[in-house]
Amino acid sequence: MADNNQGIVAKFVAQTDEASKSVNKLQKNLSKLRSEVMLQIDNLGKLTKKLSKLTDVSDKYTTSQRLLSTVLGETTGKANKFIDSLSKMSGMSTSELSNTVAKFSQLGESFGMATDEAENFSESLTILSTKLSMLYNADPEIMSSNLRKALTGSKKGLQEMTGIVASETNMQAILYKNGINREISSLNEAEKAIVQYAAISRMVSNDTNLYTEAVNSLAWQKRMLKQQVLELSNALGQVLTPVFTKLYTIANAVLIVITELIKAIGKLFGITVQAQKITSGASIGGGYSDLADNISNAQKAANKSLRSFDKLNNIQNTIAL
């Protein structure tokens, strides 16, 4: 009887040791799996950062083109021809200029300008912004941003970069010079923007030789090199984007498989892995649609047609660019 009990005890101890070894082995395997998963996630993170840098410029260009198409519609092609022409003249990248034209076009539209007015306004401002960047050897993106701010009331940035301030006195003089007997306070936003553009333009030299010197200067050549790097990045990004899209798709699939594997392992130990709730594309689309409808209705109710008058609209056309 005692021998039998000892045999049972020995067998139990042996089975316990075997179970302990199995658990230890499982722990080691899980530890290896964790290390491998973390390594792959880290590699995916590094890959994502590298791909993002390569495609950021082309993404920005694509966004600008989409914005241009939204604001200008059928005249987008004309805007792109203008962008190509200005790019060849100034050495600036088409991606940078597309972004500038798009934002100035959107600004014109926000002032209540019609599409053709917004397009002409945008081209005039883009030329002015480029000229200012060349004269003051300033970052083109920052210059265009400060010019947009100046037209919406915040003149500090443009003043600090160039010393130019379009005061109400200067603006009033523009009106009187063009035979318009109105006060600045009586103008709507679009009209004020046109007059302010005219006032700033009057303070910027139109000497062709001056811009030729600026383009050929070492300082601007350095900027042109940066712009051409942007142009190259944009071209590479557009070519490689389809490839990167597939790589991202594969990376997402790998992460999904790893996540499901972790959940399965958790179930073996009675652990429930809580999944993060992600809003479905359908609900996002529905919400966006509702928002778009509300914005559209608000615009119809609040938007006032541009009270343009011939003399004022012709001001920007009479200024030599």
Coordinates of C-alpha atoms in Angstrom, one line a residue:
M1 CA 0.0 0.0 0.0
A2 CA 2.8 2.4 1.0
D3 CA 4.7 1.5 -2.2
N4 CA 1.6 2.2 -4.2
N5 CA 1.2 5.6 -2.6
Q6 CA 4.8 6.4 -3.2
G7 CA 4.3 5.5 -6.9
I8 CA 1.4 7.8 -7.1
V9 CA 3.3 10.7 -5.5
A10 CA 6.3 10.1 -7.7
K11 CA 4.1 10.1 -10.8
F12 CA 2.3 13.3 -9.6
V13 CA 5.7 15.0 -9.0
A14 CA 6.9 14.0 -12.4
Q15 CA 3.8 15.3 -14.1
T16 CA 4.1 18.5 -12.1
D17 CA 7.7 18.9 -13.2
E18 CA 6.7 18.2 -16.8
A19 CA 3.9 20.8 -16.6
S20 CA 6.3 23.3 -15.0
K21 CA 8.7 22.8 -17.9
S22 CA 5.9 23.3 -20.4
V23 CA 4.9 26.5 -18.7
N24 CA 8.5 27.8 -18.7
K25 CA 8.8 26.8 -22.3
L26 CA 5.6 28.6 -23.2
Q27 CA 6.8 31.7 -21.3
K28 CA 10.1 31.7 -23.2
N29 CA 8.2 31.3 -26.5
L30 CA 5.8 34.1 -25.6
S31 CA 8.8 36.3 -24.6
K32 CA 10.4 35.6 -28.0
L33 CA 7.1 36.3 -29.8
R34 CA 6.8 39.6 -27.9
S35 CA 10.3 40.6 -28.8
E36 CA 9.7 39.7 -32.4
V37 CA 6.4 41.5 -32.5
M38 CA 7.9 44.6 -30.9
L39 CA 10.8 44.5 -33.4
Q40 CA 8.5 44.3 -36.4
I41 CA 6.3 47.1 -35.1
D42 CA 9.4 49.2 -34.6
N43 CA 10.6 48.4 -38.1
L44 CA 7.1 49.3 -39.5
G45 CA 7.3 52.6 -37.6
K46 CA 10.7 53.4 -39.1
L47 CA 9.5 52.4 -42.6
T48 CA 6.4 54.6 -42.1
K49 CA 8.5 57.6 -41.2
K50 CA 10.8 57.1 -44.2
L51 CA 7.9 56.7 -46.6
S52 CA 6.1 59.7 -45.1
K53 CA 9.1 62.0 -45.7
L54 CA 9.3 60.8 -49.4
T55 CA 5.6 61.4 -50.0
D56 CA 4.9 64.5 -47.9
V57 CA 5.7 66.9 -50.7
S58 CA 3.6 65.0 -53.3
D59 CA 0.7 64.7 -50.8
K60 CA 0.9 68.5 -50.3
Y61 CA 0.9 69.0 -54.1
T62 CA -2.1 66.7 -54.5
T63 CA -4.0 68.5 -51.8
S64 CA -3.2 71.8 -53.5
Q65 CA -4.4 70.5 -56.8
R66 CA -7.6 69.2 -55.2
L67 CA -8.2 72.6 -53.5
L68 CA -7.5 74.4 -56.8
S69 CA -10.0 72.1 -58.6
T70 CA -12.6 72.8 -55.8
V71 CA -12.2 76.6 -56.0
L72 CA -11.6 77.2 -59.7
G73 CA -13.3 74.2 -61.2
E74 CA -12.9 74.2 -65.0
T75 CA -10.3 76.9 -65.0
T76 CA -7.8 74.8 -63.0
G77 CA -6.0 74.0 -66.2
K78 CA -5.4 77.7 -66.8
A79 CA -4.1 78.1 -63.3
N80 CA -1.6 75.3 -63.8
K81 CA -0.3 76.9 -66.9
F82 CA 0.3 80.1 -64.9
I83 CA 2.0 78.1 -62.2
D84 CA 4.4 76.4 -64.8
S85 CA 5.2 79.7 -66.3
L86 CA 6.0 81.4 -63.0
S87 CA 8.0 78.4 -61.9
K88 CA 10.3 78.7 -64.9
M89 CA 10.7 82.4 -64.4
S90 CA 11.4 82.4 -60.7
G91 CA 12.9 78.9 -60.1
M92 CA 10.3 78.1 -57.5
S93 CA 8.8 74.6 -57.4
T94 CA 5.4 74.0 -59.0
S95 CA 4.3 72.2 -55.8
E96 CA 5.1 75.3 -53.7
L97 CA 3.4 77.6 -56.2
S98 CA 0.3 75.3 -56.5
N99 CA -0.1 75.6 -52.8
T100 CA 0.2 79.4 -52.9
V101 CA -2.2 79.8 -55.8
A102 CA -4.7 77.4 -54.1
K103 CA -4.7 79.3 -50.8
F104 CA -5.0 82.7 -52.4
S105 CA -7.9 81.4 -54.6
Q106 CA -9.6 80.1 -51.5
L107 CA -9.1 83.5 -49.8
G108 CA -10.7 85.2 -52.8
E109 CA -13.6 82.9 -52.7
S110 CA -14.0 83.5 -48.9
F111 CA -14.3 87.2 -49.7
G112 CA -17.3 86.4 -51.9
M113 CA -15.5 86.8 -55.2
A114 CA -16.8 84.9 -58.3
T115 CA -14.6 82.2 -59.7
D116 CA -12.9 84.3 -62.4
E117 CA -12.3 87.1 -60.0
A118 CA -10.8 84.7 -57.4
E119 CA -8.6 83.3 -60.1
N120 CA -7.3 86.7 -61.2
F121 CA -6.9 87.9 -57.6
S122 CA -5.0 84.7 -56.8
E123 CA -2.6 85.1 -59.7
S124 CA -1.9 88.7 -58.9
L125 CA -1.2 87.9 -55.3
T126 CA 1.0 85.0 -56.2
I127 CA 3.1 87.2 -58.4
L128 CA 3.3 89.8 -55.7
S129 CA 4.3 87.3 -53.1
T130 CA 7.0 85.9 -55.4
K131 CA 8.4 89.3 -56.1
L132 CA 8.5 90.1 -52.4
S133 CA 10.3 86.8 -51.7
M134 CA 12.9 87.6 -54.3
L135 CA 13.5 91.2 -53.2
Y136 CA 13.8 90.3 -49.5
N137 CA 15.3 86.9 -49.9
A138 CA 12.5 85.4 -47.8
D139 CA 11.0 82.0 -47.6
P140 CA 8.2 81.9 -50.2
E141 CA 5.8 79.9 -48.1
I142 CA 6.2 82.3 -45.1
M143 CA 5.9 85.3 -47.3
S144 CA 2.7 84.1 -49.0
S145 CA 1.3 83.3 -45.5
N146 CA 2.1 86.8 -44.2
L147 CA 0.5 88.3 -47.3
R148 CA -2.7 86.4 -46.7
K149 CA -2.7 87.5 -43.1
A150 CA -2.2 91.1 -44.1
L151 CA -5.2 90.9 -46.3
T152 CA -7.3 89.6 -43.5
G153 CA -6.2 92.3 -41.0
S154 CA -3.0 90.9 -39.4
K155 CA -0.3 93.1 -40.9
K156 CA 2.5 92.5 -38.4
G157 CA 4.1 89.5 -40.2
L158 CA 4.4 91.3 -43.6
Q159 CA 5.6 94.5 -41.9
E160 CA 8.4 92.6 -40.0
M161 CA 9.6 90.9 -43.2
T162 CA 9.4 93.8 -45.6
G163 CA 8.6 97.0 -43.7
I164 CA 5.5 97.4 -45.9
V165 CA 2.2 98.5 -44.3
A166 CA -0.9 99.2 -46.4
S167 CA -2.4 101.9 -44.2
E168 CA -5.9 103.2 -44.6
T169 CA -4.4 106.4 -45.8
N170 CA -2.5 104.6 -48.6
M171 CA -5.6 102.7 -49.5
Q172 CA -7.8 105.8 -49.6
A173 CA -5.2 107.4 -51.9
I174 CA -5.6 104.4 -54.3
L175 CA -9.4 105.0 -54.5
Y176 CA -9.1 108.7 -55.1
K177 CA -6.4 108.2 -57.7
N178 CA -8.7 105.9 -59.6
G179 CA -11.6 108.3 -59.4
I180 CA -13.6 106.4 -56.8
N181 CA -15.2 108.7 -54.3
R182 CA -15.8 106.2 -51.5
E183 CA -14.5 105.8 -48.0
I184 CA -12.5 102.6 -47.1
S185 CA -15.1 101.9 -44.3
S186 CA -17.8 101.6 -46.9
L187 CA -16.1 98.8 -48.9
N188 CA -16.9 95.1 -48.4
E189 CA -14.1 92.5 -47.7
A190 CA -13.4 91.7 -51.3
E191 CA -13.2 95.4 -52.3
K192 CA -10.9 96.1 -49.4
A193 CA -8.6 93.2 -50.3
I194 CA -8.3 94.5 -53.9
V195 CA -7.5 98.0 -52.7
Q196 CA -5.0 96.7 -50.2
Y197 CA -3.3 94.5 -52.8
A198 CA -3.0 97.6 -55.0
A199 CA -1.6 99.7 -52.1
I200 CA 1.1 97.0 -51.4
S201 CA 1.9 96.6 -55.1
R202 CA 2.5 100.4 -55.4
M203 CA 5.3 100.0 -52.7
V204 CA 7.1 97.2 -54.6
S205 CA 9.5 98.0 -57.4
N206 CA 8.8 96.9 -60.9
D207 CA 12.4 97.3 -62.1
T208 CA 13.1 94.2 -64.2
N209 CA 16.8 94.5 -63.7
L210 CA 16.3 94.4 -59.9
Y211 CA 14.6 91.0 -60.2
T212 CA 17.2 89.7 -62.6
E213 CA 19.9 90.5 -60.1
A214 CA 17.8 88.9 -57.3
V215 CA 17.3 85.7 -59.3
N216 CA 21.1 85.5 -60.1
S217 CA 22.2 86.2 -56.6
L218 CA 23.8 83.5 -54.5
A219 CA 21.1 83.8 -51.8
W220 CA 18.2 83.2 -54.3
Q221 CA 20.2 80.4 -56.0
K222 CA 20.4 78.6 -52.7
R223 CA 16.6 79.0 -52.3
M224 CA 16.1 77.8 -55.8
L225 CA 18.1 74.7 -55.0
K226 CA 15.8 73.9 -52.1
Q227 CA 12.8 74.5 -54.4
Q228 CA 14.2 72.1 -56.9
V229 CA 14.7 69.5 -54.2
L230 CA 11.0 70.0 -53.4
E231 CA 10.3 69.5 -57.1
L232 CA 12.3 66.3 -57.2
S233 CA 10.6 65.1 -54.1
N234 CA 7.2 65.8 -55.6
A235 CA 8.1 63.9 -58.8
L236 CA 9.5 60.9 -56.8
G237 CA 6.5 61.0 -54.5
Q238 CA 4.0 60.8 -57.4
V239 CA 5.9 57.9 -59.0
L240 CA 6.4 56.0 -55.7
T241 CA 3.0 56.7 -54.1
P242 CA 1.3 53.6 -55.7
V243 CA 4.2 51.4 -54.5
F244 CA 4.0 52.9 -51.0
T245 CA 0.3 52.4 -50.9
K246 CA 0.7 48.7 -51.5
L247 CA 3.5 48.6 -48.8
Y248 CA 1.2 50.3 -46.3
T249 CA -1.6 47.8 -47.2
I250 CA 0.8 44.9 -46.5
A251 CA 1.9 46.5 -43.2
N252 CA -1.7 47.0 -42.1
A253 CA -2.4 43.4 -42.9
V254 CA 0.6 42.2 -40.9
L255 CA -0.5 44.2 -37.9
I256 CA -4.0 42.8 -38.1
V257 CA -2.7 39.2 -38.2
I258 CA -0.4 39.9 -35.2
T259 CA -3.3 41.5 -33.3
E260 CA -5.5 38.4 -33.9
L261 CA -2.7 36.1 -32.8
I262 CA -2.3 38.0 -29.6
K263 CA -6.0 37.8 -29.0
A264 CA -6.0 34.0 -29.6
I265 CA -3.1 33.5 -27.1
G266 CA -5.0 35.6 -24.6
K267 CA -8.1 33.4 -24.9
L268 CA -5.9 30.3 -24.0
F269 CA -5.4 32.0 -20.6
G270 CA -8.9 33.3 -20.2
I271 CA -7.8 36.9 -21.0
T272 CA -10.1 39.0 -23.2
V273 CA -8.2 41.6 -25.3
Q274 CA -10.4 44.7 -25.6
A275 CA -10.4 46.1 -29.1
Q276 CA -10.2 49.9 -29.7
K277 CA -13.4 51.2 -31.2
I278 CA -12.8 52.7 -34.6
T279 CA -15.5 54.8 -36.3
S280 CA -16.6 53.2 -39.5
G281 CA -16.0 54.9 -42.8
A282 CA -19.8 54.9 -43.5
S283 CA -20.6 56.8 -40.3
I284 CA -17.8 59.3 -41.0
G285 CA -19.1 59.8 -44.5
G286 CA -22.6 60.3 -43.2
G287 CA -21.5 62.8 -40.6
Y288 CA -19.4 64.7 -43.2
S289 CA -22.4 64.8 -45.5
D290 CA -24.6 66.3 -42.8
L291 CA -21.9 68.8 -42.0
A292 CA -21.5 69.8 -45.7
D293 CA -25.3 70.3 -46.0
N294 CA -25.4 72.5 -42.9
I295 CA -22.4 74.6 -44.2
S296 CA -24.0 74.9 -47.6
N297 CA -27.3 76.1 -46.1
A298 CA -25.4 78.6 -43.9
Q299 CA -23.4 79.9 -46.8
K300 CA -26.6 80.4 -48.9
A301 CA -28.2 82.3 -46.0
A302 CA -25.2 84.4 -45.1
N303 CA -23.2 84.9 -48.4
K304 CA -23.6 88.3 -50.0
S305 CA -22.8 88.7 -53.7
L306 CA -19.8 90.8 -54.4
R307 CA -20.8 94.4 -54.9
S308 CA -18.2 95.0 -57.5
F309 CA -17.9 98.2 -59.5
D310 CA -15.9 98.5 -62.7
K311 CA -13.3 101.0 -61.7
L312 CA -12.3 99.2 -58.5
N313 CA -12.1 95.8 -60.2
N314 CA -9.9 97.3 -62.9
I315 CA -7.4 98.6 -60.3
Q316 CA -5.4 95.4 -60.2
N317 CA -5.3 95.2 -64.0
T318 CA -3.8 98.7 -64.2
I319 CA -0.9 97.9 -62.0
A320 CA 2.2 96.7 -63.8
L321 CA 3.2 93.3 -62.5

